């Protein structure tokens, strides 16, 4: 598989409106606006940082994955996302290596990306996202 770069770092927050202040006002990062991804029960906000981005994640439902994450571990760093050249090929390779996946096939992420998550049990405890953008 070809990993191109760190696409973004995902950070779970209770509220993007409250959470974005540090990133935009204090650090001076540009707030690109928020987008809701209903399938994942999440509202996201992206802040470009050079070649990568910071992604804030706010749950839209108490049973969403981000709400569950915050319930267990509190607000904070939630996942690292790698940009890959070809996500289908990457998933096939991981399956061949018997890596435990959350997503067997790519799903739709924010900004029209195709994304898939690896299981933290397979990565030493970190939630890893693969992301392909055209
Ligand atoms: Zn992400």
PDB file of C-alpha atoms and ligand atoms in Angstrom:
ATOM      1  CA  UNK A   1       0.000   0.000   0.000  1.00  0.00           C
ATOM      2  CA  UNK A   2       1.141   3.513  -0.670  1.00  0.00           C
ATOM      3  CA  UNK A   3       0.705   5.990   2.204  1.00  0.00           C
ATOM      4  CA  UNK A   4       1.058   9.540   0.896  1.00  0.00           C
ATOM      5  CA  UNK A   5       0.928  11.590   4.097  1.00  0.00           C
ATOM      6  CA  UNK A   6      -0.873  12.182   7.378  1.00  0.00           C
ATOM      7  CA  UNK A   7      -4.204  13.449   6.080  1.00  0.00           C
ATOM      8  CA  UNK A   8      -5.579  14.600   9.398  1.00  0.00           C
ATOM      9  CA  UNK A   9      -5.719  14.086  13.150  1.00  0.00           C
ATOM     10  CA  UNK A  10      -9.183  13.472  14.594  1.00  0.00           C
ATOM     11  CA  UNK A  11     -10.057  15.057  17.928  1.00  0.00           C
ATOM     12  CA  UNK A  12     -13.296  14.271  19.758  1.00  0.00           C
ATOM     13  CA  UNK A  13     -15.064  17.256  21.336  1.00  0.00           C
ATOM     14  CA  UNK A  14     -18.375  17.728  23.126  1.00  0.00           C
ATOM     15  CA  UNK A  15     -19.129  20.759  20.980  1.00  0.00           C
ATOM     16  CA  UNK A  16     -17.430  22.124  17.863  1.00  0.00           C
ATOM     17  CA  UNK A  17     -18.735  25.598  18.705  1.00  0.00           C
ATOM     18  CA  UNK A  18     -16.978  25.485  22.080  1.00  0.00           C
ATOM     19  CA  UNK A  19     -14.012  23.409  20.938  1.00  0.00           C
ATOM     20  CA  UNK A  20     -13.053  25.396  17.853  1.00  0.00           C
ATOM     21  CA  UNK A  21     -12.047  28.484  19.813  1.00  0.00           C
ATOM     22  CA  UNK A  22      -8.640  27.068  20.779  1.00  0.00           C
ATOM     23  CA  UNK A  23      -7.805  26.026  17.210  1.00  0.00           C
ATOM     24  CA  UNK A  24      -9.039  29.125  15.401  1.00  0.00           C
ATOM     25  CA  UNK A  25      -8.739  31.978  17.916  1.00  0.00           C
ATOM     26  CA  UNK A  26      -5.704  30.891  19.936  1.00  0.00           C
ATOM     27  CA  UNK A  27      -3.663  29.006  17.311  1.00  0.00           C
ATOM     28  CA  UNK A  28      -4.930  31.077  14.399  1.00  0.00           C
ATOM     29  CA  UNK A  29      -5.830  28.144  12.146  1.00  0.00           C
ATOM     30  CA  UNK A  30      -8.389  28.750   9.445  1.00  0.00           C
ATOM     31  CA  UNK A  31     -11.798  27.254  10.196  1.00  0.00           C
ATOM     32  CA  UNK A  32     -13.026  25.666   6.959  1.00  0.00           C
ATOM     33  CA  UNK A  33     -16.579  25.167   8.179  1.00  0.00           C
ATOM     34  CA  UNK A  34     -18.518  22.239   9.599  1.00  0.00           C
ATOM     35  CA  UNK A  35     -20.080  19.264   7.823  1.00  0.00           C
ATOM     36  CA  UNK A  36     -22.382  16.543   9.130  1.00  0.00           C
ATOM     37  CA  UNK A  37     -21.803  12.922   8.093  1.00  0.00           C
ATOM     38  CA  UNK A  38     -25.106  11.289   9.057  1.00  0.00           C
ATOM     39  CA  UNK A  39     -23.899   7.719   8.444  1.00  0.00           C
ATOM     40  CA  UNK A  40     -21.299   8.173  11.156  1.00  0.00           C
ATOM     41  CA  UNK A  41     -23.536  10.268  13.435  1.00  0.00           C
ATOM     42  CA  UNK A  42     -20.907  12.935  13.509  1.00  0.00           C
ATOM     43  CA  UNK A  43     -20.411  16.601  12.741  1.00  0.00           C
ATOM     44  CA  UNK A  44     -16.879  17.443  11.615  1.00  0.00           C
ATOM     45  CA  UNK A  45     -14.879  20.640  11.294  1.00  0.00           C
ATOM     46  CA  UNK A  46     -11.554  20.879   9.478  1.00  0.00           C
ATOM     47  CA  UNK A  47      -8.624  23.201  10.157  1.00  0.00           C
ATOM     48  CA  UNK A  48      -5.858  22.969   7.527  1.00  0.00           C
ATOM     49  CA  UNK A  49      -2.294  22.834   8.892  1.00  0.00           C
ATOM     50  CA  UNK A  50       0.218  22.788   6.054  1.00  0.00           C
ATOM     51  CA  UNK A  51      -0.176  19.481   4.207  1.00  0.00           C
ATOM     52  CA  UNK A  52      -2.432  18.034   6.898  1.00  0.00           C
ATOM     53  CA  UNK A  53      -5.510  19.025   8.854  1.00  0.00           C
ATOM     54  CA  UNK A  54      -6.987  18.912  12.316  1.00  0.00           C
ATOM     55  CA  UNK A  55     -10.481  17.416  12.345  1.00  0.00           C
ATOM     56  CA  UNK A  56     -12.815  18.123  15.256  1.00  0.00           C
ATOM     57  CA  UNK A  57     -15.565  15.544  15.736  1.00  0.00           C
ATOM     58  CA  UNK A  58     -18.836  16.190  17.557  1.00  0.00           C
ATOM     59  CA  UNK A  59     -21.419  13.428  17.939  1.00  0.00           C
ATOM     60  CA  UNK A  60     -24.895  14.079  16.558  1.00  0.00           C
ATOM     61  CA  UNK A  61     -26.374  11.251  18.618  1.00  0.00           C
ATOM     62  CA  UNK A  62     -25.734   9.762  22.087  1.00  0.00           C
ATOM     63  CA  UNK A  63     -25.182   6.306  20.512  1.00  0.00           C
ATOM     64  CA  UNK A  64     -22.687   7.484  17.882  1.00  0.00           C
ATOM     65  CA  UNK A  65     -19.054   6.292  17.903  1.00  0.00           C
ATOM     66  CA  UNK A  66     -17.715   9.692  18.958  1.00  0.00           C
ATOM     67  CA  UNK A  67     -20.187   9.943  21.874  1.00  0.00           C
ATOM     68  CA  UNK A  68     -19.128   6.469  23.014  1.00  0.00           C
ATOM     69  CA  UNK A  69     -15.467   7.398  22.716  1.00  0.00           C
ATOM     70  CA  UNK A  70     -15.938  10.513  24.890  1.00  0.00           C
ATOM     71  CA  UNK A  71     -17.974   8.533  27.411  1.00  0.00           C
ATOM     72  CA  UNK A  72     -15.116   6.051  27.815  1.00  0.00           C
ATOM     73  CA  UNK A  73     -12.045   8.231  27.465  1.00  0.00           C
ATOM     74  CA  UNK A  74     -13.126  11.853  27.585  1.00  0.00           C
ATOM     75  CA  UNK A  75     -12.549  14.539  24.971  1.00  0.00           C
ATOM     76  CA  UNK A  76      -9.260  14.456  23.108  1.00  0.00           C
ATOM     77  CA  UNK A  77      -7.192  12.763  20.418  1.00  0.00           C
ATOM     78  CA  UNK A  78      -9.336  10.096  18.747  1.00  0.00           C
ATOM     79  CA  UNK A  79      -7.756   8.938  15.483  1.00  0.00           C
ATOM     80  CA  UNK A  80      -4.945   9.414  12.978  1.00  0.00           C
ATOM     81  CA  UNK A  81      -5.810   9.353   9.283  1.00  0.00           C
ATOM     82  CA  UNK A  82      -3.360   8.398   6.548  1.00  0.00           C
ATOM     83  CA  UNK A  83      -3.967   9.434   2.956  1.00  0.00           C
ATOM     84  CA  UNK A  84      -3.520   6.422   0.691  1.00  0.00           C
ATOM     85  CA  UNK A  85      -3.260   6.346  -3.073  1.00  0.00           C
ATOM     86  CA  UNK A  86      -5.714   3.451  -3.428  1.00  0.00           C
ATOM     87  CA  UNK A  87      -7.927   2.511  -0.473  1.00  0.00           C
ATOM     88  CA  UNK A  88      -9.331  -0.669  -2.095  1.00  0.00           C
ATOM     89  CA  UNK A  89      -5.835  -1.992  -2.633  1.00  0.00           C
ATOM     90  CA  UNK A  90      -4.798  -0.981   0.908  1.00  0.00           C
ATOM     91  CA  UNK A  91      -7.756  -2.865   2.450  1.00  0.00           C
ATOM     92  CA  UNK A  92      -7.013  -5.969   0.383  1.00  0.00           C
ATOM     93  CA  UNK A  93      -3.410  -5.873   1.539  1.00  0.00           C
ATOM     94  CA  UNK A  94      -4.433  -5.502   5.206  1.00  0.00           C
ATOM     95  CA  UNK A  95      -6.909  -8.382   4.889  1.00  0.00           C
ATOM     96  CA  UNK A  96      -4.174 -10.536   3.385  1.00  0.00           C
ATOM     97  CA  UNK A  97      -2.038  -9.663   6.427  1.00  0.00           C
ATOM     98  CA  UNK A  98      -4.924 -10.626   8.749  1.00  0.00           C
ATOM     99  CA  UNK A  99      -5.234  -7.134  10.210  1.00  0.00           C
ATOM    100  CA  UNK A 100      -8.486  -6.610  12.107  1.00  0.00           C
ATOM    101  CA  UNK A 101     -10.601  -3.977  10.346  1.00  0.00           C
ATOM    102  CA  UNK A 102     -13.643  -2.015  11.474  1.00  0.00           C
ATOM    103  CA  UNK A 103     -14.597  -1.372   7.836  1.00  0.00           C
ATOM    104  CA  UNK A 104     -14.198  -4.219   5.361  1.00  0.00           C
ATOM    105  CA  UNK A 105     -15.070  -1.868   2.508  1.00  0.00           C
ATOM    106  CA  UNK A 106     -14.639   1.903   2.181  1.00  0.00           C
ATOM    107  CA  UNK A 107     -17.418   4.201   3.325  1.00  0.00           C
ATOM    108  CA  UNK A 108     -18.167   7.846   2.698  1.00  0.00           C
ATOM    109  CA  UNK A 109     -16.347  10.374   4.881  1.00  0.00           C
ATOM    110  CA  UNK A 110     -16.388  14.154   5.170  1.00  0.00           C
ATOM    111  CA  UNK A 111     -15.420  16.141   2.086  1.00  0.00           C
ATOM    112  CA  UNK A 112     -16.316  13.298  -0.278  1.00  0.00           C
ATOM    113  CA  UNK A 113     -13.406  11.135   0.873  1.00  0.00           C
ATOM    114  CA  UNK A 114     -13.528   7.339   0.880  1.00  0.00           C
ATOM    115  CA  UNK A 115     -12.481   6.135   4.312  1.00  0.00           C
ATOM    116  CA  UNK A 116     -12.026   2.955   6.351  1.00  0.00           C
ATOM    117  CA  UNK A 117     -11.001   2.357   9.958  1.00  0.00           C
ATOM    118  CA  UNK A 118      -8.594  -0.250  11.301  1.00  0.00           C
ATOM    119  CA  UNK A 119      -9.389  -1.779  14.676  1.00  0.00           C
ATOM    120  CA  UNK A 120      -7.332  -0.347  17.574  1.00  0.00           C
ATOM    121  CA  UNK A 121      -6.664  -3.935  18.696  1.00  0.00           C
ATOM    122  CA  UNK A 122      -4.604  -4.373  15.520  1.00  0.00           C
ATOM    123  CA  UNK A 123      -2.622  -1.140  15.837  1.00  0.00           C
ATOM    124  CA  UNK A 124      -1.381  -1.021  19.413  1.00  0.00           C
ATOM    125  CA  UNK A 125      -4.352   0.943  20.721  1.00  0.00           C
ATOM    126  CA  UNK A 126      -4.633   3.775  18.187  1.00  0.00           C
ATOM    127  CA  UNK A 127      -7.664   4.170  15.955  1.00  0.00           C
ATOM    128  CA  UNK A 128      -6.249   4.413  12.419  1.00  0.00           C
ATOM    129  CA  UNK A 129      -8.219   5.719   9.435  1.00  0.00           C
ATOM    130  CA  UNK A 130      -7.266   5.288   5.817  1.00  0.00           C
ATOM    131  CA  UNK A 131      -8.519   7.983   3.510  1.00  0.00           C
ATOM    132  CA  UNK A 132      -8.537   8.361  -0.264  1.00  0.00           C
ATOM    133  CA  UNK A 133      -9.368  11.684  -1.884  1.00  0.00           C
ATOM    134  CA  UNK A 134      -9.461  12.531  -5.548  1.00  0.00           C
TER     135      UNK A 134
HETATM  136 ZN1  LIG B   1     -11.076  11.304  10.272  1.00  0.00          ZN
END
